[in-house]
N, CA, C and O atoms as CSV, one atom per row, in Angstrom:
chain,resi,resn,atom,element,x,y,z
A,1,VAL,N,N,-55.285,-16.582,8.922
A,1,VAL,CA,C,-56.502,-15.137,10.023
A,1,VAL,C,C,-55.627,-14.911,11.408
A,1,VAL,O,O,-55.254,-15.675,12.298
A,2,MET,N,N,-55.464,-13.359,11.138
A,2,MET,CA,C,-54.129,-12.927,12.469
A,2,MET,C,C,-54.983,-12.049,13.521
A,2,MET,O,O,-56.040,-11.444,13.342
A,3,ASP,N,N,-54.622,-12.106,14.041
A,3,ASP,CA,C,-55.840,-11.621,16.086
A,3,ASP,C,C,-54.193,-9.870,16.065
A,3,ASP,O,O,-53.402,-9.926,17.006
A,4,VAL,N,N,-54.105,-9.354,15.617
A,4,VAL,CA,C,-52.970,-7.951,16.630
A,4,VAL,C,C,-53.336,-7.399,16.848
A,4,VAL,O,O,-54.052,-6.785,16.057
A,5,THR,N,N,-53.183,-6.910,18.635
A,5,THR,CA,C,-53.329,-6.558,20.112
A,5,THR,C,C,-52.136,-4.995,19.790
A,5,THR,O,O,-51.113,-4.661,19.191
A,6,ASP,N,N,-53.041,-4.567,20.555
A,6,ASP,CA,C,-51.425,-3.291,21.179
A,6,ASP,C,C,-50.806,-3.668,20.513
A,6,ASP,O,O,-49.866,-4.448,20.666
A,7,VAL,N,N,-51.487,-2.851,18.996
A,7,VAL,CA,C,-50.714,-1.984,17.662
A,7,VAL,C,C,-49.768,-0.527,18.525
A,7,VAL,O,O,-50.196,0.129,19.475
A,8,ASN,N,N,-48.781,-0.400,18.008
A,8,ASN,CA,C,-48.391,1.187,18.438
A,8,ASN,C,C,-48.368,1.534,19.994
A,8,ASN,O,O,-48.341,2.739,20.244
A,9,LYS,N,N,-48.373,0.810,20.885
A,9,LYS,CA,C,-48.025,0.060,22.133
A,9,LYS,C,C,-46.911,0.243,22.580
A,9,LYS,O,O,-46.140,-0.500,21.973
A,10,SER,N,N,-46.190,1.069,23.615
A,10,SER,CA,C,-44.511,0.328,24.029
A,10,SER,C,C,-44.981,-0.504,24.637
A,10,SER,O,O,-46.058,-0.534,25.233
A,11,ILE,N,N,-43.740,-1.683,24.464
A,11,ILE,CA,C,-43.800,-2.773,25.964
A,11,ILE,C,C,-42.397,-3.716,25.730
A,11,ILE,O,O,-41.843,-4.234,24.760
A,12,THR,N,N,-42.056,-3.590,27.810
A,12,THR,CA,C,-41.476,-3.866,27.746
A,12,THR,C,C,-41.474,-5.555,27.972
A,12,THR,O,O,-42.357,-6.160,28.581
A,13,ILE,N,N,-40.589,-6.015,27.504
A,13,ILE,CA,C,-39.124,-7.095,27.801
A,13,ILE,C,C,-38.304,-7.257,28.699
A,13,ILE,O,O,-37.097,-7.056,28.566
A,14,GLU,N,N,-39.008,-7.743,29.996
A,14,GLU,CA,C,-36.938,-7.561,31.027
A,14,GLU,C,C,-36.948,-9.140,30.889
A,14,GLU,O,O,-37.740,-10.082,30.871
A,15,VAL,N,N,-34.934,-8.729,30.759
A,15,VAL,CA,C,-34.111,-10.612,31.039
A,15,VAL,C,C,-34.301,-11.330,31.991
A,15,VAL,O,O,-34.523,-10.531,32.901
A,16,PRO,N,N,-34.361,-12.313,32.390
A,16,PRO,CA,C,-34.688,-13.033,33.449
A,16,PRO,C,C,-33.217,-12.471,33.442
A,16,PRO,O,O,-32.433,-12.065,32.584
A,17,SER,N,N,-33.219,-12.776,35.884
A,17,SER,CA,C,-31.367,-13.002,36.079
A,17,SER,C,C,-29.900,-13.524,35.572
A,17,SER,O,O,-28.805,-13.096,35.209
A,18,GLU,N,N,-30.832,-15.098,35.859
A,18,GLU,CA,C,-29.787,-15.856,35.084
A,18,GLU,C,C,-29.307,-15.400,33.754
A,18,GLU,O,O,-28.090,-15.320,33.583
A,19,ALA,N,N,-30.477,-14.959,32.377
A,19,ALA,CA,C,-29.766,-15.030,31.486
A,19,ALA,C,C,-28.884,-14.114,30.788
A,19,ALA,O,O,-28.268,-14.265,29.733
A,20,VAL,N,N,-29.003,-12.254,32.304
A,20,VAL,CA,C,-28.119,-11.349,32.164
A,20,VAL,C,C,-26.539,-12.109,32.902
A,20,VAL,O,O,-25.348,-11.823,32.784
A,21,ASN,N,N,-27.181,-13.016,33.558
A,21,ASN,CA,C,-25.241,-13.796,34.152
A,21,ASN,C,C,-24.664,-15.009,33.852
A,21,ASN,O,O,-23.700,-15.641,34.284
A,22,SER,N,N,-25.941,-15.260,32.550
A,22,SER,CA,C,-25.134,-16.364,32.211
A,22,SER,C,C,-23.713,-16.570,31.026
A,22,SER,O,O,-23.199,-17.507,30.414
A,23,GLY,N,N,-23.464,-14.886,31.184
A,23,GLY,CA,C,-22.154,-15.043,30.228
A,23,GLY,C,C,-20.930,-15.349,31.080
A,23,GLY,O,O,-19.943,-16.027,30.796
A,24,GLN,N,N,-21.230,-14.689,32.191
A,24,GLN,CA,C,-20.201,-14.079,33.207
A,24,GLN,C,C,-19.681,-15.348,34.077
A,24,GLN,O,O,-20.525,-16.043,34.644
A,25,PRO,N,N,-18.478,-15.618,34.175
A,25,PRO,CA,C,-17.127,-16.552,34.188
A,25,PRO,C,C,-17.605,-16.597,36.100
A,25,PRO,O,O,-17.912,-15.632,36.800
A,26,PRO,N,N,-17.473,-18.622,36.652
A,26,PRO,CA,C,-18.167,-18.740,37.615
A,26,PRO,C,C,-17.470,-17.329,38.055
A,26,PRO,O,O,-17.247,-16.465,37.207
A,27,GLU,N,N,-17.174,-17.167,39.290
A,27,GLU,CA,C,-16.564,-16.464,40.658
A,27,GLU,C,C,-15.031,-17.179,40.899
A,27,GLU,O,O,-13.905,-16.692,41.003
A,28,ASP,N,N,-15.426,-18.239,40.926
A,28,ASP,CA,C,-13.638,-18.932,41.198
A,28,ASP,C,C,-13.016,-19.456,40.609
A,28,ASP,O,O,-12.150,-20.294,40.864
A,29,VAL,N,N,-13.557,-18.815,39.260
A,29,VAL,CA,C,-12.221,-18.813,37.875
A,29,VAL,C,C,-11.534,-17.457,37.115
A,29,VAL,O,O,-11.980,-16.771,36.195
A,30,PRO,N,N,-9.697,-17.306,38.218
A,30,PRO,CA,C,-9.864,-15.707,37.990
A,30,PRO,C,C,-10.001,-16.237,36.202
A,30,PRO,O,O,-10.354,-17.308,35.708
A,31,ILE,N,N,-9.475,-14.744,35.494
A,31,ILE,CA,C,-9.091,-13.878,34.694
A,31,ILE,C,C,-8.407,-13.141,34.857
A,31,ILE,O,O,-8.216,-12.575,35.933
A,32,ALA,N,N,-7.636,-12.866,33.453
A,32,ALA,CA,C,-6.569,-12.055,33.302
A,32,ALA,C,C,-7.401,-10.155,33.352
A,32,ALA,O,O,-8.558,-9.782,33.157
A,33,ASP,N,N,-6.316,-9.512,33.650
A,33,ASP,CA,C,-7.219,-7.874,34.437
A,33,ASP,C,C,-7.393,-7.398,33.053
A,33,ASP,O,O,-7.801,-6.263,32.808
A,34,ASP,N,N,-7.043,-8.385,32.020
A,34,ASP,CA,C,-6.692,-7.227,30.505
A,34,ASP,C,C,-7.312,-8.259,29.134
A,34,ASP,O,O,-7.177,-8.256,27.910
A,35,ALA,N,N,-7.965,-9.004,30.043
A,35,ALA,CA,C,-8.287,-9.515,29.042
A,35,ALA,C,C,-9.675,-9.297,27.856
A,35,ALA,O,O,-10.882,-9.121,28.025
A,36,THR,N,N,-9.215,-9.358,27.210
A,36,THR,CA,C,-10.306,-9.009,25.117
A,36,THR,C,C,-11.140,-10.174,25.070
A,36,THR,O,O,-10.752,-11.319,25.301
A,37,GLY,N,N,-12.804,-9.680,24.629
A,37,GLY,CA,C,-13.162,-11.334,23.914
A,37,GLY,C,C,-13.826,-11.658,24.582
A,37,GLY,O,O,-14.746,-12.202,23.972
A,38,LEU,N,N,-14.106,-11.692,26.490
A,38,LEU,CA,C,-14.051,-12.604,27.201
A,38,LEU,C,C,-16.072,-13.144,26.906
A,38,LEU,O,O,-17.109,-12.481,26.906
A,39,THR,N,N,-15.752,-14.728,26.684
A,39,THR,CA,C,-17.004,-15.187,26.232
A,39,THR,C,C,-17.471,-16.725,27.361
A,39,THR,O,O,-16.556,-17.548,27.326
A,40,ASN,N,N,-18.443,-17.092,28.103
A,40,ASN,CA,C,-19.007,-17.373,28.621
A,40,ASN,C,C,-19.970,-18.588,27.954
A,40,ASN,O,O,-21.172,-18.592,28.218
A,41,MET,N,N,-19.489,-19.435,27.234
A,41,MET,CA,C,-20.739,-20.253,26.105
A,41,MET,C,C,-20.402,-21.366,26.781
A,41,MET,O,O,-19.217,-21.634,26.977
A,42,PHE,N,N,-21.921,-22.555,27.450
A,42,PHE,CA,C,-21.605,-24.169,27.498
A,42,PHE,C,C,-21.128,-24.265,28.423
A,42,PHE,O,O,-21.602,-25.285,28.924
A,43,GLY,N,N,-19.951,-23.566,29.511
A,43,GLY,CA,C,-19.169,-24.082,29.839
A,43,GLY,C,C,-17.835,-24.121,30.039
A,43,GLY,O,O,-17.139,-24.390,31.018
A,44,ILE,N,N,-17.611,-23.803,28.928
A,44,ILE,CA,C,-16.370,-23.429,28.051
A,44,ILE,C,C,-16.105,-21.919,28.248
A,44,ILE,O,O,-17.102,-21.251,27.973
A,45,ILE,N,N,-14.968,-21.151,28.673
A,45,ILE,CA,C,-14.424,-19.853,28.547
A,45,ILE,C,C,-13.821,-19.571,28.175
A,45,ILE,O,O,-12.771,-20.045,28.611
A,46,SER,N,N,-13.601,-18.353,26.785
A,46,SER,CA,C,-11.869,-18.080,25.968
A,46,SER,C,C,-12.103,-16.914,26.395
A,46,SER,O,O,-13.209,-16.481,26.719
A,47,TYR,N,N,-11.308,-16.469,26.413
A,47,TYR,CA,C,-10.367,-14.653,25.180
A,47,TYR,C,C,-8.838,-15.074,25.410
A,47,TYR,O,O,-8.045,-15.994,25.606
A,48,THR,N,N,-9.092,-13.258,25.180
A,48,THR,CA,C,-7.461,-13.056,25.248
A,48,THR,C,C,-6.909,-12.325,25.478
A,48,THR,O,O,-7.621,-11.370,25.790
A,49,THR,N,N,-5.049,-11.923,25.592
A,49,THR,CA,C,-5.075,-10.796,26.152
A,49,THR,C,C,-2.992,-10.953,25.895
A,49,THR,O,O,-2.190,-11.859,25.667
A,50,ALA,N,N,-2.936,-8.829,26.213
A,50,ALA,CA,C,-1.723,-8.981,25.483
A,50,ALA,C,C,-1.327,-9.879,26.456
A,50,ALA,O,O,-1.956,-10.780,25.902
A,51,LYS,N,N,-0.653,-10.658,27.794
A,51,LYS,CA,C,0.237,-10.581,27.999
A,51,LYS,C,C,0.695,-12.128,27.619
A,51,LYS,O,O,-0.133,-12.970,27.271
A,52,THR,N,N,2.247,-12.428,27.736
A,52,THR,CA,C,2.405,-13.925,26.660
A,52,THR,C,C,1.884,-14.679,27.568
A,52,THR,O,O,1.633,-14.486,28.758
A,53,ALA,N,N,1.704,-15.846,26.649
A,53,ALA,CA,C,1.916,-16.782,27.477
A,53,ALA,C,C,2.327,-18.447,28.643
A,53,ALA,O,O,1.739,-19.467,29.001
A,54,GLN,N,N,3.655,-17.804,28.824
A,54,GLN,CA,C,3.842,-17.814,30.527
A,54,GLN,C,C,3.152,-16.788,31.178
A,54,GLN,O,O,2.540,-17.057,32.212
A,55,GLU,N,N,3.157,-15.842,30.804
A,55,GLU,CA,C,2.418,-14.906,31.666
A,55,GLU,C,C,1.504,-15.773,32.504
A,55,GLU,O,O,1.644,-16.564,33.438
A,56,ILE,N,N,0.571,-15.322,31.822
A,56,ILE,CA,C,-0.555,-16.342,31.437
A,56,ILE,C,C,-0.756,-17.352,32.309
A,56,ILE,O,O,-1.814,-17.499,32.921
A,57,HIS,N,N,0.599,-18.372,32.456
A,57,HIS,CA,C,0.744,-19.717,32.884
A,57,HIS,C,C,0.343,-20.042,34.016
A,57,HIS,O,O,0.461,-21.205,34.403
A,58,ASP,N,N,2.315,-18.731,34.820
A,58,ASP,CA,C,2.328,-17.689,36.341
A,58,ASP,C,C,0.928,-17.693,36.904
A,58,ASP,O,O,0.575,-18.240,37.948
A,59,PHE,N,N,-0.051,-16.788,35.800
A,59,PHE,CA,C,-1.027,-16.365,36.534
A,59,PHE,C,C,-2.151,-17.264,37.319
A,59,PHE,O,O,-2.501,-17.307,38.499
A,60,TYR,N,N,-2.449,-17.774,36.453
A,60,TYR,CA,C,-3.446,-19.256,37.291
A,60,TYR,C,C,-2.380,-20.226,37.404
A,60,TYR,O,O,-2.609,-21.191,38.133
A,61,LYS,N,N,-1.202,-20.154,36.796
A,61,LYS,CA,C,-0.615,-21.605,38.197
A,61,LYS,C,C,-0.531,-20.697,40.109
A,61,LYS,O,O,0.111,-20.991,41.118
A,62,ALA,N,N,-1.192,-19.952,39.903
A,62,ALA,CA,C,-0.689,-19.201,42.067
A,62,ALA,C,C,-2.691,-19.098,42.273
A,62,ALA,O,O,-3.365,-19.485,43.227
A,63,GLU,N,N,-3.348,-18.133,40.392
A,63,GLU,CA,C,-4.596,-18.222,41.230
A,63,GLU,C,C,-5.142,-18.599,40.959
A,63,GLU,O,O,-6.140,-17.882,40.881
A,64,MET,N,N,-5.415,-20.216,40.401
A,64,MET,CA,C,-6.586,-21.181,41.108
A,64,MET,C,C,-6.045,-21.787,42.377
A,64,MET,O,O,-6.835,-21.577,43.297
A,65,PRO,N,N,-5.139,-22.361,42.701
A,65,PRO,CA,C,-5.348,-22.299,43.945
A,65,PRO,C,C,-5.934,-21.264,44.833
A,65,PRO,O,O,-6.995,-21.503,45.411
A,66,ASN,N,N,-5.473,-20.413,44.946
A,66,ASN,CA,C,-5.826,-18.831,46.039
A,66,ASN,C,C,-7.867,-19.213,45.431
A,66,ASN,O,O,-8.761,-18.862,46.202
A,67,ASN,N,N,-8.134,-19.719,44.439
A,67,ASN,CA,C,-9.917,-19.863,44.699
A,67,ASN,C,C,-9.769,-21.299,45.198
A,67,ASN,O,O,-10.732,-21.337,45.964
A,68,GLY,N,N,-9.244,-22.417,45.267
A,68,GLY,CA,C,-9.111,-23.100,46.219
A,68,GLY,C,C,-9.324,-24.366,44.834
A,68,GLY,O,O,-9.931,-25.362,45.227
A,69,TRP,N,N,-9.050,-24.394,43.858
A,69,TRP,CA,C,-8.900,-25.516,42.834
A,69,TRP,C,C,-7.713,-26.601,43.673
A,69,TRP,O,O,-7.674,-26.780,44.890
A,70,THR,N,N,-6.962,-27.119,42.823
A,70,THR,CA,C,-6.187,-28.286,43.454
A,70,THR,C,C,-5.464,-28.816,42.026
A,70,THR,O,O,-5.999,-29.351,41.054
A,71,GLU,N,N,-4.481,-28.575,42.188
A,71,GLU,CA,C,-4.278,-28.879,40.473
A,71,GLU,C,C,-3.662,-30.434,39.870
A,71,GLU,O,O,-3.344,-30.994,40.920
A,72,ASP,N,N,-3.556,-30.747,39.499
A,72,ASP,CA,C,-3.987,-31.889,38.822
A,72,ASP,C,C,-2.357,-31.833,37.626
A,72,ASP,O,O,-1.189,-32.094,37.915
A,73,SER,N,N,-2.679,-31.597,36.923
A,73,SER,CA,C,-2.060,-31.365,35.892
A,73,SER,C,C,-1.129,-30.197,34.859
A,73,SER,O,O,-1.810,-29.178,34.738
A,74,ASP,N,N,0.278,-30.078,34.067
A,74,ASP,CA,C,0.099,-29.130,33.843
A,74,ASP,C,C,1.347,-29.540,32.952
A,74,ASP,O,O,2.387,-29.388,33.592
A,75,ASP,N,N,1.466,-29.815,32.205
A,75,ASP,CA,C,1.877,-29.792,30.970
A,75,ASP,C,C,2.347,-28.576,29.704
A,75,ASP,O,O,1.738,-27.607,29.250
A,76,ALA,N,N,3.599,-29.109,29.435
A,76,ALA,CA,C,3.860,-27.314,28.339
A,76,ALA,C,C,4.349,-28.264,27.353
A,76,ALA,O,O,4.739,-29.402,27.614
A,77,PHE,N,N,4.306,-27.754,26.266
A,77,PHE,CA,C,4.417,-27.874,24.589
A,77,PHE,C,C,4.509,-26.672,23.810
A,77,PHE,O,O,3.649,-26.043,23.194
A,78,GLY,N,N,6.048,-26.446,24.013
A,78,GLY,CA,C,6.626,-24.570,23.230
A,78,GLY,C,C,5.681,-24.172,24.588
A,78,GLY,O,O,5.461,-24.424,25.773
A,79,ASP,N,N,5.143,-22.963,22.887
A,79,ASP,CA,C,4.101,-22.374,24.341
A,79,ASP,C,C,2.535,-22.607,24.676
A,79,ASP,O,O,1.602,-22.107,25.305
A,80,VAL,N,N,2.913,-23.856,23.719
A,80,VAL,CA,C,1.277,-24.180,24.144
A,80,VAL,C,C,1.121,-24.616,26.012
A,80,VAL,O,O,1.819,-25.489,26.528
A,81,PHE,N,N,0.290,-23.968,26.622
A,81,PHE,CA,C,0.122,-24.973,27.740
A,81,PHE,C,C,-1.277,-25.450,28.428
A,81,PHE,O,O,-2.331,-24.828,28.294
A,82,MET,N,N,-1.141,-26.530,29.109
A,82,MET,CA,C,-2.097,-27.165,29.254
A,82,MET,C,C,-2.473,-27.579,30.713
A,82,MET,O,O,-2.217,-28.617,31.323
A,83,MET,N,N,-2.931,-26.831,30.966
A,83,MET,CA,C,-3.237,-27.598,32.769
A,83,MET,C,C,-4.384,-27.697,32.941
A,83,MET,O,O,-5.204,-27.526,32.039
A,84,GLN,N,N,-4.809,-28.123,34.652
A,84,GLN,CA,C,-5.670,-29.119,34.629
A,84,GLN,C,C,-5.542,-28.750,36.315
A,84,GLN,O,O,-4.492,-28.784,36.956
A,85,TYR,N,N,-7.043,-28.351,36.900
A,85,TYR,CA,C,-7.470,-28.670,37.998
A,85,TYR,C,C,-9.044,-28.905,38.443
A,85,TYR,O,O,-9.909,-28.725,37.586
A,86,THR,N,N,-9.503,-29.395,40.072
A,86,THR,CA,C,-10.393,-30.205,40.208
A,86,THR,C,C,-11.309,-29.309,41.857
A,86,THR,O,O,-10.646,-29.267,42.894
A,87,LYS,N,N,-12.273,-28.904,41.855
A,87,LYS,CA,C,-12.604,-27.961,42.839
A,87,LYS,C,C,-13.623,-28.956,43.184
A,87,LYS,O,O,-14.145,-29.421,42.171
A,88,ASP,N,N,-14.025,-29.381,44.157
A,88,ASP,CA,C,-15.783,-29.578,44.578
A,88,ASP,C,C,-16.256,-30.769,43.645
A,88,ASP,O,O,-17.479,-30.897,43.701
A,89,GLY,N,N,-15.568,-31.774,42.712
A,89,GLY,CA,C,-16.516,-32.826,41.613
A,89,GLY,C,C,-16.046,-31.729,40.223
A,89,GLY,O,O,-15.880,-32.013,39.037
A,90,SER,N,N,-15.986,-31.061,40.588
A,90,SER,CA,C,-15.416,-29.867,39.419
A,90,SER,C,C,-14.764,-29.761,38.832
A,90,SER,O,O,-13.719,-29.786,39.482
A,91,THR,N,N,-14.498,-29.587,37.535
A,91,THR,CA,C,-12.768,-29.913,37.083
A,91,THR,C,C,-13.149,-28.403,35.757
A,91,THR,O,O,-14.129,-27.999,35.131
A,92,ALA,N,N,-11.106,-27.878,35.967
A,92,ALA,CA,C,-10.824,-26.779,34.970
A,92,ALA,C,C,-10.066,-27.261,34.132
A,92,ALA,O,O,-9.012,-27.742,34.548
A,93,SER,N,N,-10.344,-27.287,32.751
A,93,SER,CA,C,-9.428,-27.806,32.168
A,93,SER,C,C,-8.751,-26.413,31.476
A,93,SER,O,O,-9.277,-26.189,30.386
A,94,VAL,N,N,-7.947,-25.647,31.764
A,94,VAL,CA,C,-6.974,-24.692,30.934
A,94,VAL,C,C,-6.056,-24.814,29.928
A,94,VAL,O,O,-5.081,-25.516,30.200
A,95,THR,N,N,-6.126,-24.059,28.259
A,95,THR,CA,C,-5.510,-24.099,27.720
A,95,THR,C,C,-4.948,-22.947,27.071
A,95,THR,O,O,-5.655,-22.259,26.336
A,96,ILE,N,N,-3.546,-22.631,27.309
A,96,ILE,CA,C,-3.565,-21.412,26.456
A,96,ILE,C,C,-2.172,-21.070,24.960
A,96,ILE,O,O,-0.941,-21.058,24.957
A,97,THR,N,N,-2.436,-21.015,24.695
A,97,THR,CA,C,-1.518,-20.942,22.939
A,97,THR,C,C,-1.872,-18.991,22.847
A,97,THR,O,O,-2.725,-18.130,23.063
A,98,THR,N,N,-0.337,-19.252,22.311
A,98,THR,CA,C,-0.217,-17.713,21.538
A,98,THR,C,C,-0.735,-18.348,19.710
A,98,THR,O,O,-0.585,-19.370,19.041
A,99,ASP,N,N,-1.713,-16.305,19.479
A,99,ASP,CA,C,-1.469,-16.663,18.370
A,99,ASP,C,C,-0.378,-16.568,17.334
A,99,ASP,O,O,0.566,-16.025,17.908
A,100,SER,N,N,-0.067,-16.820,16.150
A,100,SER,CA,C,0.898,-16.763,15.706
A,100,SER,C,C,0.771,-15.155,13.970
A,100,SER,O,O,1.656,-15.291,13.125
A,101,GLN,N,N,0.307,-14.611,13.860
A,101,GLN,CA,C,-0.251,-14.609,13.610
A,101,GLN,C,C,-0.462,-12.599,14.169
A,101,GLN,O,O,0.260,-11.720,13.698
A,102,THR,N,N,-1.829,-12.274,15.431
A,102,THR,CA,C,-1.596,-11.736,16.873
A,102,THR,C,C,-0.607,-11.319,17.375
A,102,THR,O,O,0.132,-10.448,16.916
A,103,GLY,N,N,-0.538,-11.683,17.999
A,103,GLY,CA,C,1.113,-12.117,18.698
A,103,GLY,C,C,0.317,-12.206,20.111
A,103,GLY,O,O,0.899,-12.127,21.193
A,104,LYS,N,N,-0.880,-12.354,19.991
A,104,LYS,CA,C,-1.468,-12.818,21.697
A,104,LYS,C,C,-2.153,-13.360,22.014
A,104,LYS,O,O,-2.690,-13.908,21.051
A,105,THR,N,N,-2.616,-13.650,22.972
A,105,THR,CA,C,-2.604,-14.621,24.023
A,105,THR,C,C,-3.875,-15.873,23.874
A,105,THR,O,O,-4.857,-15.131,23.849
A,106,SER,N,N,-4.087,-16.410,23.832
A,106,SER,CA,C,-5.000,-17.166,23.336
A,106,SER,C,C,-5.377,-18.501,24.258
A,106,SER,O,O,-5.017,-19.646,23.983
A,107,VAL,N,N,-6.558,-17.927,25.960
A,107,VAL,CA,C,-7.352,-18.743,26.733
A,107,VAL,C,C,-8.619,-19.660,26.459
A,107,VAL,O,O,-9.663,-19.235,25.963
A,108,MET,N,N,-8.488,-20.416,26.682
A,108,MET,CA,C,-9.502,-21.472,27.273
A,108,MET,C,C,-9.502,-22.157,28.292
A,108,MET,O,O,-8.490,-22.816,28.529
A,109,ILE,N,N,-10.507,-22.205,29.099
A,109,ILE,CA,C,-10.550,-22.559,29.874
A,109,ILE,C,C,-12.382,-23.442,30.367
A,109,ILE,O,O,-13.577,-23.150,30.424
A,110,THR,N,N,-11.952,-23.980,30.477
A,110,THR,CA,C,-13.627,-25.861,30.117
A,110,THR,C,C,-13.758,-26.175,30.908
A,110,THR,O,O,-12.798,-26.901,31.165
A,111,VAL,N,N,-14.891,-26.138,32.245
A,111,VAL,CA,C,-15.394,-26.600,33.581
A,111,VAL,C,C,-16.553,-27.017,33.346
A,111,VAL,O,O,-17.494,-26.402,32.846
A,112,GLN,N,N,-16.476,-28.483,33.844
A,112,GLN,CA,C,-17.008,-29.565,34.211
A,112,GLN,C,C,-17.712,-29.576,34.994
A,112,GLN,O,O,-16.908,-29.853,35.883
A,113,LYS,N,N,-18.724,-29.497,35.544
A,113,LYS,CA,C,-19.814,-29.417,37.091
A,113,LYS,C,C,-20.294,-30.896,37.331
A,113,LYS,O,O,-20.971,-31.229,36.358
A,114,PRO,N,N,-20.175,-32.198,38.516
A,114,PRO,CA,C,-20.678,-32.714,38.962
A,114,PRO,C,C,-22.256,-32.943,38.450
A,114,PRO,O,O,-23.033,-32.054,38.798
A,115,GLU,N,N,-22.729,-33.885,37.773
A,115,GLU,CA,C,-24.275,-34.036,37.266
A,115,GLU,C,C,-24.240,-34.242,38.799
A,115,GLU,O,O,-25.281,-34.475,39.414
């Protein structure tokens, strides 16, 4: 048995503000100005950029401290950069790689907040 009501009537679905803002990166995590394909799910932020891996490395090296983050480590393996920062008990791990097929730089930032 199915009881269908309000057939052919308009309905309004309001998206909670938490859901609207959930895909945005935290305000204190800088993002390159030419970022494409920006996603943020479950504390993992990723995007691609036309800037070189070195340029993105230099960007985070300068901008993370400007946003209150303290550098814990900065390692390079060729065109792969791995950086780690802390702030107020949170940890941000930044991985920067170059896609050999497209030549674009991929950035992945994992943010872990204290429990």
